[in-house]
XYZ file of C-alpha atoms in Angstrom:
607
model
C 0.000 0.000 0.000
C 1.455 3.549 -1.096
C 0.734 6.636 -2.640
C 1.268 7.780 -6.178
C 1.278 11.062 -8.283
C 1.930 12.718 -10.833
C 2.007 15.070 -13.745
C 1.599 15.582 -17.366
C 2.031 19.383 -18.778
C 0.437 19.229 -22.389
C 2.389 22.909 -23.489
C 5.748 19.964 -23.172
C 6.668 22.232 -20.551
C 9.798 20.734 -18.512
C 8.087 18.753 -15.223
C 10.995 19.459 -11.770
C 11.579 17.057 -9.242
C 10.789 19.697 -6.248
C 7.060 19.549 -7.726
C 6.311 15.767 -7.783
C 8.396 15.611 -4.603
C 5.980 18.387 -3.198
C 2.860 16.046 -3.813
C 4.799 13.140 -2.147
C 4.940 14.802 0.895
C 1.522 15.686 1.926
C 0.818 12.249 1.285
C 3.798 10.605 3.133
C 1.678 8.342 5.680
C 0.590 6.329 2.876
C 4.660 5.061 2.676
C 6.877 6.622 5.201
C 9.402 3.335 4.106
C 10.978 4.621 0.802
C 9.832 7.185 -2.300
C 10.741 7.929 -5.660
C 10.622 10.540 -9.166
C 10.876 9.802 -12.582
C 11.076 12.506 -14.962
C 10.413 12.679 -18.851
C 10.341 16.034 -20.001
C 6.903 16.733 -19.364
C 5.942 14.113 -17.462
C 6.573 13.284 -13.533
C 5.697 10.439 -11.428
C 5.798 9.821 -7.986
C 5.443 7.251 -5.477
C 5.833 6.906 -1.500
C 6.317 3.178 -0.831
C 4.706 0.840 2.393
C 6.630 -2.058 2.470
C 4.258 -5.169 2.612
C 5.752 -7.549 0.041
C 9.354 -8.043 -0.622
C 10.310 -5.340 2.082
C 14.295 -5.009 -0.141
C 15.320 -1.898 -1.890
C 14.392 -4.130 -5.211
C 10.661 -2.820 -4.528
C 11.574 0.558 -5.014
C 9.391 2.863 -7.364
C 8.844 3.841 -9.613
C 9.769 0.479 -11.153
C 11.235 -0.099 -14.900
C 10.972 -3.293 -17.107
C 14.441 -4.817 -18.110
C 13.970 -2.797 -21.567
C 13.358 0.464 -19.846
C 10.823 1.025 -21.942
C 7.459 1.081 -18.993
C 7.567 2.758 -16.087
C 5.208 1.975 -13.146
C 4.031 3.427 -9.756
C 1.466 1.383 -7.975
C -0.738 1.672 -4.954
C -2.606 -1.306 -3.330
C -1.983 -5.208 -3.236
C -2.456 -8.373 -6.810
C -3.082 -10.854 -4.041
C -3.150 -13.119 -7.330
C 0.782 -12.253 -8.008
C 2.185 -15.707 -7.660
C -0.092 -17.727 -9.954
C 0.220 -14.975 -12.288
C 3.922 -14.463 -12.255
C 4.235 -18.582 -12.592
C 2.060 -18.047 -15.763
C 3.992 -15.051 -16.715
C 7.779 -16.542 -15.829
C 8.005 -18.554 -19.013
C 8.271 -15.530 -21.272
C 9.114 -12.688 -18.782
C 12.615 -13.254 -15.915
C 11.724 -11.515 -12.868
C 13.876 -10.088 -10.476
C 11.809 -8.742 -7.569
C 9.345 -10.723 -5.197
C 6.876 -7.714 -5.698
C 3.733 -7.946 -7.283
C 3.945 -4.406 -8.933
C 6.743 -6.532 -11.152
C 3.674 -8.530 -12.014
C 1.707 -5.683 -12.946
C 4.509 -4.642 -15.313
C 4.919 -7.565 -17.266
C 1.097 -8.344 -16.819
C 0.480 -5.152 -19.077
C 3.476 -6.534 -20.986
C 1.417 -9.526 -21.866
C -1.952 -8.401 -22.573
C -2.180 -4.340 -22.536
C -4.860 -3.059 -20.955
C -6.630 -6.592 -20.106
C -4.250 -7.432 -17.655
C -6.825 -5.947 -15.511
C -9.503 -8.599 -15.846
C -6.294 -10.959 -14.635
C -5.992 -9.358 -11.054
C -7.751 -10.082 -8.059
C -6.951 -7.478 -5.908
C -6.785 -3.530 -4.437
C -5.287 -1.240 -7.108
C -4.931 1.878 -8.530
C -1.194 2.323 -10.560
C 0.027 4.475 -13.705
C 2.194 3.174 -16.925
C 4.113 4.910 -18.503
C 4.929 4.104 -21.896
C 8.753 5.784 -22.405
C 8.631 5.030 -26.091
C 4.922 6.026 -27.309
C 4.609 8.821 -24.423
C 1.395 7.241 -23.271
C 0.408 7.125 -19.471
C -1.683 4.248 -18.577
C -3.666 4.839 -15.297
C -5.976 1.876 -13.772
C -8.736 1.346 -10.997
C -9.918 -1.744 -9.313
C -13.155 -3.405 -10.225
C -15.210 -1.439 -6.648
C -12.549 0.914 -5.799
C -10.922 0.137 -2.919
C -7.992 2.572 -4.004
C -8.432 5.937 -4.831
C -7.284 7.881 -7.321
C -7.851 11.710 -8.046
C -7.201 13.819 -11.079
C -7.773 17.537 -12.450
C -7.071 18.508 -15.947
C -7.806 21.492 -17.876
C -6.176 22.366 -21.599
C -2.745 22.747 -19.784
C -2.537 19.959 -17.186
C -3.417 16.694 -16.330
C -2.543 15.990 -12.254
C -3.214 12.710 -10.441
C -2.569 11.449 -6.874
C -3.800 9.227 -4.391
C -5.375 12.237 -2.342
C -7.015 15.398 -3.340
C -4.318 17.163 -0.926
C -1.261 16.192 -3.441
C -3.236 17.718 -6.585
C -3.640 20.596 -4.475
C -0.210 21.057 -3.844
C 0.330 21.804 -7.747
C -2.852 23.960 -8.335
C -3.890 25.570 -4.752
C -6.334 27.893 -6.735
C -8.617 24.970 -7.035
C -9.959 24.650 -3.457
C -13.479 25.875 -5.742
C -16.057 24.417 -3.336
C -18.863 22.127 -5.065
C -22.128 23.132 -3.605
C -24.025 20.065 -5.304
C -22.049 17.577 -3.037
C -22.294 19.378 -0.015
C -26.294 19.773 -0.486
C -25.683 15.712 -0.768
C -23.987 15.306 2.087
C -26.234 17.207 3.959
C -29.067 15.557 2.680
C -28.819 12.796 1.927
C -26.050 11.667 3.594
C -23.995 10.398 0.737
C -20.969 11.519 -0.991
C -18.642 9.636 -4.082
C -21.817 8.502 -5.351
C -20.680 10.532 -8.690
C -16.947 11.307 -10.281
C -17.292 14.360 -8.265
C -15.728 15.457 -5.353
C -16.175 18.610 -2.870
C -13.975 20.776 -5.164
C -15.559 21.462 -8.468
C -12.980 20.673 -10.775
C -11.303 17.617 -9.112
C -12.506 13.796 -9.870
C -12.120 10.371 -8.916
C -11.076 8.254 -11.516
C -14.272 5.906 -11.375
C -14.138 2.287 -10.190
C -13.988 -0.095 -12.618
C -12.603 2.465 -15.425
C -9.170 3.083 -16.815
C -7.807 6.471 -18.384
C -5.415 6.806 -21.164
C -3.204 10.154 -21.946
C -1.523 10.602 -25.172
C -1.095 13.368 -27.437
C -2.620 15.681 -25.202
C -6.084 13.668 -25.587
C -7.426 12.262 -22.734
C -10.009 9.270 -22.995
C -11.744 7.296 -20.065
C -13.284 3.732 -20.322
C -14.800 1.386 -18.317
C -12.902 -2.188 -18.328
C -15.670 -3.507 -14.988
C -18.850 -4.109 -15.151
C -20.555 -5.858 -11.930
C -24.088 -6.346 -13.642
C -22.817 -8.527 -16.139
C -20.838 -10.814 -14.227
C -24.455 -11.937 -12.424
C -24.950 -14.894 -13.934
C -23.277 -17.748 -11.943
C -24.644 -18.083 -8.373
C -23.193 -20.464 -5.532
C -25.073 -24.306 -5.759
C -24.540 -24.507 -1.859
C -23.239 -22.601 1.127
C -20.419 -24.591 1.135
C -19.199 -22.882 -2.079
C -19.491 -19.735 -0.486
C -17.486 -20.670 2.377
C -14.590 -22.048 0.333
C -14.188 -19.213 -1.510
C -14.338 -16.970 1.502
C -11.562 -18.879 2.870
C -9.386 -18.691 -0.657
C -10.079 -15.255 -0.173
C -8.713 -14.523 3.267
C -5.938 -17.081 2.532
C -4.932 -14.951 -0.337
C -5.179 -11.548 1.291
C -2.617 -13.326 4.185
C 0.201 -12.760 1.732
C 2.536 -10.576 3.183
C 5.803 -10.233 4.550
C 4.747 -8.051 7.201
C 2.568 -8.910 10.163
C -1.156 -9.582 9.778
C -3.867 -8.367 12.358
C -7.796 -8.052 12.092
C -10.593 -5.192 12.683
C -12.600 -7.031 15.124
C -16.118 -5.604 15.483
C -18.328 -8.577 16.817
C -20.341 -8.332 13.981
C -21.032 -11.339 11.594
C -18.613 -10.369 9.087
C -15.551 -9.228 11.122
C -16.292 -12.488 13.459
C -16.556 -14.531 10.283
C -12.990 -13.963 8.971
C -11.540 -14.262 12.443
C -13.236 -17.844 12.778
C -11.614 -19.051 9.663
C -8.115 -17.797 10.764
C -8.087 -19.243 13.871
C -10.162 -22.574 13.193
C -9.603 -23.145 9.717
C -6.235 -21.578 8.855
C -5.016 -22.250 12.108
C -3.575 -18.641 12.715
C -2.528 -19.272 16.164
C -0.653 -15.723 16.188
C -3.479 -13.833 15.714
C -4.153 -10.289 17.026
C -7.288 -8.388 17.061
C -8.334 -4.675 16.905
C -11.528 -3.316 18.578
C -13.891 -0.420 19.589
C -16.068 -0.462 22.908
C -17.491 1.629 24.361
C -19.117 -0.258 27.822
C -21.600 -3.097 28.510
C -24.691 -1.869 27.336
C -23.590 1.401 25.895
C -24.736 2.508 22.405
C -22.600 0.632 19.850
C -20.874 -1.997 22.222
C -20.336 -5.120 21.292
C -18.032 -6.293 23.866
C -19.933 -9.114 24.495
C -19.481 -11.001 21.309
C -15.715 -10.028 21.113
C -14.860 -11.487 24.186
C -16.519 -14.826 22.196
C -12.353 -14.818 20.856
C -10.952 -15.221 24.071
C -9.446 -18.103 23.852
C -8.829 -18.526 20.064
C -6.981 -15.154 19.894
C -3.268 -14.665 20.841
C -3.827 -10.865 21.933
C -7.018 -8.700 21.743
C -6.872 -5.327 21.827
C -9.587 -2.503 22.225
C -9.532 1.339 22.627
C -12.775 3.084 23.800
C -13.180 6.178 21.950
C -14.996 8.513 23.743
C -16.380 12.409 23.649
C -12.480 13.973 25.407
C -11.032 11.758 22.545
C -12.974 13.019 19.778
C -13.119 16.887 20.839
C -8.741 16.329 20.676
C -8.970 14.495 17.306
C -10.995 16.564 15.149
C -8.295 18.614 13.518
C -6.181 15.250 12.698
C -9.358 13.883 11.741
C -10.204 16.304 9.426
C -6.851 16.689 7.395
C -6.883 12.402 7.820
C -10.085 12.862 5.582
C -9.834 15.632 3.333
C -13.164 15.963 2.927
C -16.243 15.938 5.099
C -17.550 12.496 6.410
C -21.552 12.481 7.494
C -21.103 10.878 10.366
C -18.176 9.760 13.468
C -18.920 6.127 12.188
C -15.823 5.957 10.813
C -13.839 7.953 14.102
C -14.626 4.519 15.378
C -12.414 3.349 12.754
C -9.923 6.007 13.017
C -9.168 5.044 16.888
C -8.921 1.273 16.077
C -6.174 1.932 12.878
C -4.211 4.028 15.529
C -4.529 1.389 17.506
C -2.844 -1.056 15.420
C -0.400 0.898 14.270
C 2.511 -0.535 16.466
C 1.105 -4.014 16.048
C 0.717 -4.970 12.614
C 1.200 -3.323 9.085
C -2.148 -5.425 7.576
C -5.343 -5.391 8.535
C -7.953 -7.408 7.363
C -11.666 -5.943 7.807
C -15.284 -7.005 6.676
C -15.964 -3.799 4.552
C -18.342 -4.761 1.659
C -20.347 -7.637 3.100
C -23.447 -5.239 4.583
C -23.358 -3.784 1.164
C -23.048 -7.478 -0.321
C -25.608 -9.505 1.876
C -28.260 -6.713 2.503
C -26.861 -5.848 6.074
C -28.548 -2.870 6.437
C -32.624 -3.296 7.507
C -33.852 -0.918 4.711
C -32.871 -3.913 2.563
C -35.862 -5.554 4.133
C -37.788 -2.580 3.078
C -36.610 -3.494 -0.557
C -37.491 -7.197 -0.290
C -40.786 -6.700 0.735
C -41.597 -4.554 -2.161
C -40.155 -7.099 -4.649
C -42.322 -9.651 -2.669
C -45.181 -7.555 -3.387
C -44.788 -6.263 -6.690
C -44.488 -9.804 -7.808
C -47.797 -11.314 -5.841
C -45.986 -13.318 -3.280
C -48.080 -11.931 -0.988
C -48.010 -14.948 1.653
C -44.247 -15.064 1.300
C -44.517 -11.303 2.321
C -46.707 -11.982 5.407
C -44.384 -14.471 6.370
C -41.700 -12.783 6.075
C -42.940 -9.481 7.615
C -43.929 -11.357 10.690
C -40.813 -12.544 11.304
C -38.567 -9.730 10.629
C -41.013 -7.858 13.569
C -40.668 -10.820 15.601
C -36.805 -10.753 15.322
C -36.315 -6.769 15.379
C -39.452 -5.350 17.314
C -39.139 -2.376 14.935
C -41.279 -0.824 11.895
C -38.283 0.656 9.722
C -38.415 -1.902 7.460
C -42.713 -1.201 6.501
C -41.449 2.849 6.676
C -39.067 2.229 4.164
C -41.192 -0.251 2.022
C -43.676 2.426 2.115
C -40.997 4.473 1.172
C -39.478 2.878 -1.541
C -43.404 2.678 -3.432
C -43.757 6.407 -3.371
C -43.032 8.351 -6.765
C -39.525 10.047 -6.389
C -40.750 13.610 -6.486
C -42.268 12.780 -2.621
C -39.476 10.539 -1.958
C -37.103 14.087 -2.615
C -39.588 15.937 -0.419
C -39.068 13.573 2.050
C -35.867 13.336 2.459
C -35.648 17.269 2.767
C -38.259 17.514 5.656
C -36.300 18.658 8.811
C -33.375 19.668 6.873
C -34.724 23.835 7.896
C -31.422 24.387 8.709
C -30.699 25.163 5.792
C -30.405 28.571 4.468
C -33.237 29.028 2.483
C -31.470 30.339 -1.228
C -29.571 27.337 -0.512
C -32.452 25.115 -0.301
C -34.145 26.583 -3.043
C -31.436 26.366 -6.088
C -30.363 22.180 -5.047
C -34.150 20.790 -3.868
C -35.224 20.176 -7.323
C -32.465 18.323 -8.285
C -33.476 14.407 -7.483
C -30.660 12.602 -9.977
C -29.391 11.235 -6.508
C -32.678 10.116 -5.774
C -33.478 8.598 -8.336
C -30.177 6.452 -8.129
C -30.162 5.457 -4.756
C -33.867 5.476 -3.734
C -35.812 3.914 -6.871
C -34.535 0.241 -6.912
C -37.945 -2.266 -6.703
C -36.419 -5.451 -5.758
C -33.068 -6.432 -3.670
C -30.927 -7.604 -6.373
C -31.412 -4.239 -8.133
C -30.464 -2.349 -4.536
C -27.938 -4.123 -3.784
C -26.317 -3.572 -7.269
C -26.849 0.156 -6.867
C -25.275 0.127 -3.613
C -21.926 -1.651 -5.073
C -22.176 1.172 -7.884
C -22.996 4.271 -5.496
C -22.834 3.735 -1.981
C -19.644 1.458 -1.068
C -17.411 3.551 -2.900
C -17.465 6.525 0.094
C -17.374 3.432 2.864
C -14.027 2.496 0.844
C -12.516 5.927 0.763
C -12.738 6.309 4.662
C -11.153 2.639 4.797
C -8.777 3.756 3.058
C -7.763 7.344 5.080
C -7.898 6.020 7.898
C -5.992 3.406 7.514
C -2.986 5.022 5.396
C -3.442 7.904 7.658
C -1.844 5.177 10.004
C 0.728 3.874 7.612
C -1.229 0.215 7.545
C -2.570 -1.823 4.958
C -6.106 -2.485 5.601
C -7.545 -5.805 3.021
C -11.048 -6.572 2.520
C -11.885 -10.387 2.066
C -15.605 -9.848 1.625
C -15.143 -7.678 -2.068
C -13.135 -10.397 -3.565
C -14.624 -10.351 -7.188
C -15.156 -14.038 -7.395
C -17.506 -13.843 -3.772
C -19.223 -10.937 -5.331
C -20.545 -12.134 -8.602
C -21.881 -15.234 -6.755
C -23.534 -13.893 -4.059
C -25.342 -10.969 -6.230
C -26.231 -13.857 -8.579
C -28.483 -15.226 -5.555
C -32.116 -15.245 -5.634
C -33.528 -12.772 -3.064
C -34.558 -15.596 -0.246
C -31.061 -16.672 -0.163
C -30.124 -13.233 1.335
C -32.977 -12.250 3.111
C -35.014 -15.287 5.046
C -36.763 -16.189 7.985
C -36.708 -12.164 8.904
C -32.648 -12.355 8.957
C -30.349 -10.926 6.571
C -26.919 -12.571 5.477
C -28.567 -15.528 5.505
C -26.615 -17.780 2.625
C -23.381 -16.264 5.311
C -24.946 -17.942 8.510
C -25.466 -20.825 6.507
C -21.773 -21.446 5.386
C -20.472 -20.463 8.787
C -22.184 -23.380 10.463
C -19.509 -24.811 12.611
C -17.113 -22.054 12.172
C -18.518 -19.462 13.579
C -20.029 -19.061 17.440
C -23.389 -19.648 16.929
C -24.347 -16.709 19.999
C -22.327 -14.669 16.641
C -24.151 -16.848 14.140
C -27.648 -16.740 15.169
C -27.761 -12.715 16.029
C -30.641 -10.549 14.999
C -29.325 -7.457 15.950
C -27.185 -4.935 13.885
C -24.888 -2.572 14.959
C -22.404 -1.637 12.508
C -19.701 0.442 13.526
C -21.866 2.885 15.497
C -20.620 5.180 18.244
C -22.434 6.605 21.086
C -22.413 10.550 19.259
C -25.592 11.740 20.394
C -24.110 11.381 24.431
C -21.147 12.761 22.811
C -22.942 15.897 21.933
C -24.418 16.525 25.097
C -21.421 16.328 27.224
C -20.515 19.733 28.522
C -17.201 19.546 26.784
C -18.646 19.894 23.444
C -22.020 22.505 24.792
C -19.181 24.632 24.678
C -17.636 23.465 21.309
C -20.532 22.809 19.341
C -22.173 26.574 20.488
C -18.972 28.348 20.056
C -18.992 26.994 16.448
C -22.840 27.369 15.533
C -21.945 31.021 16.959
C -18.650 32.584 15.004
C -18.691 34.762 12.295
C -17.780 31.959 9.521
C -21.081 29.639 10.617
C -23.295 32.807 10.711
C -22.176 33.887 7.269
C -21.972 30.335 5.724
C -24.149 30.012 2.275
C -25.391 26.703 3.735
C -26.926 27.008 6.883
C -29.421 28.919 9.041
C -27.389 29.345 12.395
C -30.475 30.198 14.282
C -32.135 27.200 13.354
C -28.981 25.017 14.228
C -28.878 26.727 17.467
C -32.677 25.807 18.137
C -32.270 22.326 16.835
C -29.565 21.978 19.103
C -30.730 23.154 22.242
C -33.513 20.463 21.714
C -30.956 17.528 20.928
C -30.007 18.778 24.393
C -33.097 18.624 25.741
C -33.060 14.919 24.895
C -36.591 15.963 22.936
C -34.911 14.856 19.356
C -31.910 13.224 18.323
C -30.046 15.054 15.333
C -26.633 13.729 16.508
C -25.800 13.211 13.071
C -26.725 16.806 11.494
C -24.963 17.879 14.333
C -21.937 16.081 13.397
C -22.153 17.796 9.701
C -22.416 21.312 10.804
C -19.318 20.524 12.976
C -17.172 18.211 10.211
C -18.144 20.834 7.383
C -17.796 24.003 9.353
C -14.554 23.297 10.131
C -13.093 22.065 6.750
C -14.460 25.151 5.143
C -12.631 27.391 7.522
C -9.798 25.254 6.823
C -10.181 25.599 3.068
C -10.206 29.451 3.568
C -7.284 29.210 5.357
């Protein structure tokens, strides 16, 4: 795992080290262990190296083939490298254990379809010495980012917005679409864009090419035709689950897991310890207190005796009030809720422990984790006349959860998008009011995330809209950390299968995941196995918020002359909303939570 940049000046303009190096530096965490410039004229790469495979100086980027013709700089992990450099080593003579070496002579081999050969985290650039052409790639659901800007002068790229920034500071242009998203809707990457107008995200899935001062993008991944082959048993899926962790152990640094007590987290640390027989295993946690909002102490202390060491930090209000700032710059942007401070406090946990961390990002996303998926099952289920099948299941879910979310969001999910946009922009009056009125007609969001009919269809928009910001805050806080964080669940091959599944393979007997319960039969604790509840990475935010430490905060903020003269919000009405969170007469912990996040990183784009 590193962090790559670079440049291309289409005037042929002469590229300088001190620039490229420049980018490399606000983006150090991502490899404090070695970094490297190449420079052709007008072009300038740049990479900052974490050592995970092959820790020798041979790994150093950016990396040549033995003609010197392709240059490379790479960010992520081809968990897939040793089967493919056996295939490749009849042709090609290696002479690095690396799997960016495999990359090279991968895109030696078959050009631009070397992609559909990885499985794996990546984003990398080729450069092409000979034709001048730059080559830059994306994995199939983006678990690695990668930025650019261009205009008729330039084409920048980088891991992080920050290093693009470095090279053109003019563009901190705010995009007001997003943050009317964010606030919301709660969502953000659900679109190339990002909170500054003229800076993208090279889309999952796509590739770029630049030559001749002609930039083209294409997409080389796409999910919705890879659902076609579903697993013929449980078994199946748990084989390739366990192919997947076993691949993503590769590594020549320590391994270590995010430990949640979830079904997913719990799931890969049952097949290290039972079925791989990791007996060296260390784990990573969040609590917060029995029987506190978001604890799941309980079912971590299942690991006990299976795990070598266990450790857990307990984030708490004093820890977030000193973290913001380094939260913040971790992020770059604003993130809609402190979901993924949790996160933040377990990477920095690990840090002196391990370099990788495996985590169960993806599988809500992939196995309907979330119970608004219900809410999207029942209105397949009723669209289609299954209407027992729907009482049955209906009944169940209530007996399981005791709650009504999922018939508000069937409900939901049947009403024509115009009132589903209306709807989603009730108690959203702090917003100032010109603001409002120029972004509430635009529903292009809603209509993507809100309009799916049946689960398969959800679920496929999620993988396409929703998982990519969920990656993006893996991946900060993580590198922020200078570890390696791998996600078993988004192997390609698991992900085709399972979204091949009929709907009652997913969702049945009012649980979700339920193919996953099934395959973890004997693996798994069945107190882990047999849970109706979901948590998620939740924190305890609304107590957070009430805490006289951030009374202070939180009014100071919704008080200073850059929140009362902010185009996006009505300070009064935050102030009124937020005396009643105190009050304990509504809970707007997360609103709260964006008028803090976004406040601040606007004052520190002004700055």
């Amino acid at each position: 795992m590193c962090g790559i940049c670079g440049i291309v000046d289409f005037n042929r303009k002469k590229i300088f080290s001190y620039q490229i190096k420049k980018m490399i530096n606000v983006i150090k965490h991502r490899g404090p262990d070695d970094e490297g410039v190449f420079i052709d004229d007008n072009v300038g790469l740049g990479h900052t190296r974490l050592s995970i495979i092959d820790l020798s100086p041979t790994g150093h980027q950016p990396m040549f083939d033995r003609s010197g013709r392709f240059c490379i700089i790479h960010n992520g992990e081809i968990y897939n490298y040793l089967e493919l450099k056996q295939e490749l080593s009849t042709k090609y003579m290696f002479v690095t254990r690396t799997d960016t070496e495999v990359i090279l002579y991968a895109y030696h081999e078959w050009g631009v379809e070397c992609l559909d050969h990885f499985n794996g985290m990546f984003a990398f650039a080729i450069y092409d010495i000979k034709t001048r052409t730059l080559f830059l790639a994306r994995d199939r659901f983006g678990i690695k980012p990668l930025y650019y800007y261009y205009n008729k002068e330039t084409f920048i790229f980088a891991s992080e917005i920050k290093s693009i920034l470095q090279i053109v500071p003019e563009e901190k242009l705010i995009n007001d679409r997003v943050i009317f998203d964010y606030l919301v809707y709660n969502r953000t990457d659900q679109y190339p864009e990002t909170f500054f107008k003229n800076i993208k995200r090279l889309e999952h899935g796509h590739y770029a090419i630049i030559k001749d001062n002609n930039i083209s993008f294409h997409r080389w991944y796409n999910l919705p035709e890879y659902i076609n082959n579903p697993f013929q048993s449980p078994e199946e899926l748990r084989d390739i689950l366990i192919d997947s962790i076993r691949l993503r152990l590769r590594s020549d640094v320590p391994v270590g897991v995010c430990l949640s007590g979830g079904l997913d987290s719990s799931s890969i640390t049952s097949i290290l310890t039972s079925v791989l027989q990791k007996n060296d295993l260390q784990t990573f946690s969040a609590v917060y207190g029995k029987g506190k909002t978001g604890d799941e102490s309980d079912y971590i202390d299942l690991y006990q005796k299976t795990v070598l060491k266990m450790h857990k930090i307990s984030p708490n209000a004093q820890t977030l009030y000193n973290d913001i700032p380094s939260f913040i710059e971790c992020h770059g942007e604003p993130v809609p809720s402190t979901s993924p401070y949790a996160q933040f406090k377990v990477m920095e946990l690990a840090k002196e422990k391990v370099r990788v961390l495996l985590d169960g990002q993806g599988a809500d996303e992939l196995l309907a984790g979330y119970h608004y998926f219900f809410g999207n099952y029942f209105c397949e289920l009723l669209l289609h006349g299954h209407l027992l099948k729907l009482l049955r299941e209906s009944y169940l879910y209530y007996q399981n959860h005791r709650s009504l979310f999922a018939f508000q969001s069937l409900i939901f999910y049947l009403l024509p998008n115009s009132i589903k946009s209306k709807a989603k922009l009730m108690g959203r009056n702090y917003l100032r009011k010109d603001f409002y009125e120029q972004k509430r007609n635009n529903t292009q969001l809603v209509n993507t995330l809100f309009d799916a009919r049946s689960l398969r269809q959800s679920l496929l928009y999620h993988f396409e809209y929703k998982l990519e910001h969920l990656l993006k805050w893996e991946d900060r806080n993580s590198m922020w950390f200078s570890l390696e964080s791998r996600v078993p669940f988004l192997d390609y091959r698991l992900v085709e299968k399972i979204l091949s599944l009929p709907p009652d393979e997913i969702i049945a007997n009012g649980l979700t995941k339920f193919i996953l319960r099934k395959a973890m039969k004997g693996i798994l604790p069945e107190q882990i196995r047999l849970r109706k509840e979901k948590i998620g990475f939740m924190t305890p935010e609304s107590e957070w918020f009430r805490t006289p430490l951030f009374q202070q905060f939180i009014l100071e903020l919704l008080n200073s002359d850059s929140f009362r003269q902010s185009p996006y919000f009505n300070y009064k009405a935050c102030i009124k909303l937020y005396n009643l969170h105190l009050q304990r007469k509504i809970n707007i912990s997360h609103d709260i939570w964006k008028w803090i996040n976004l406040g601040l990183w606007l004052n520190s784009m002004s700055g």
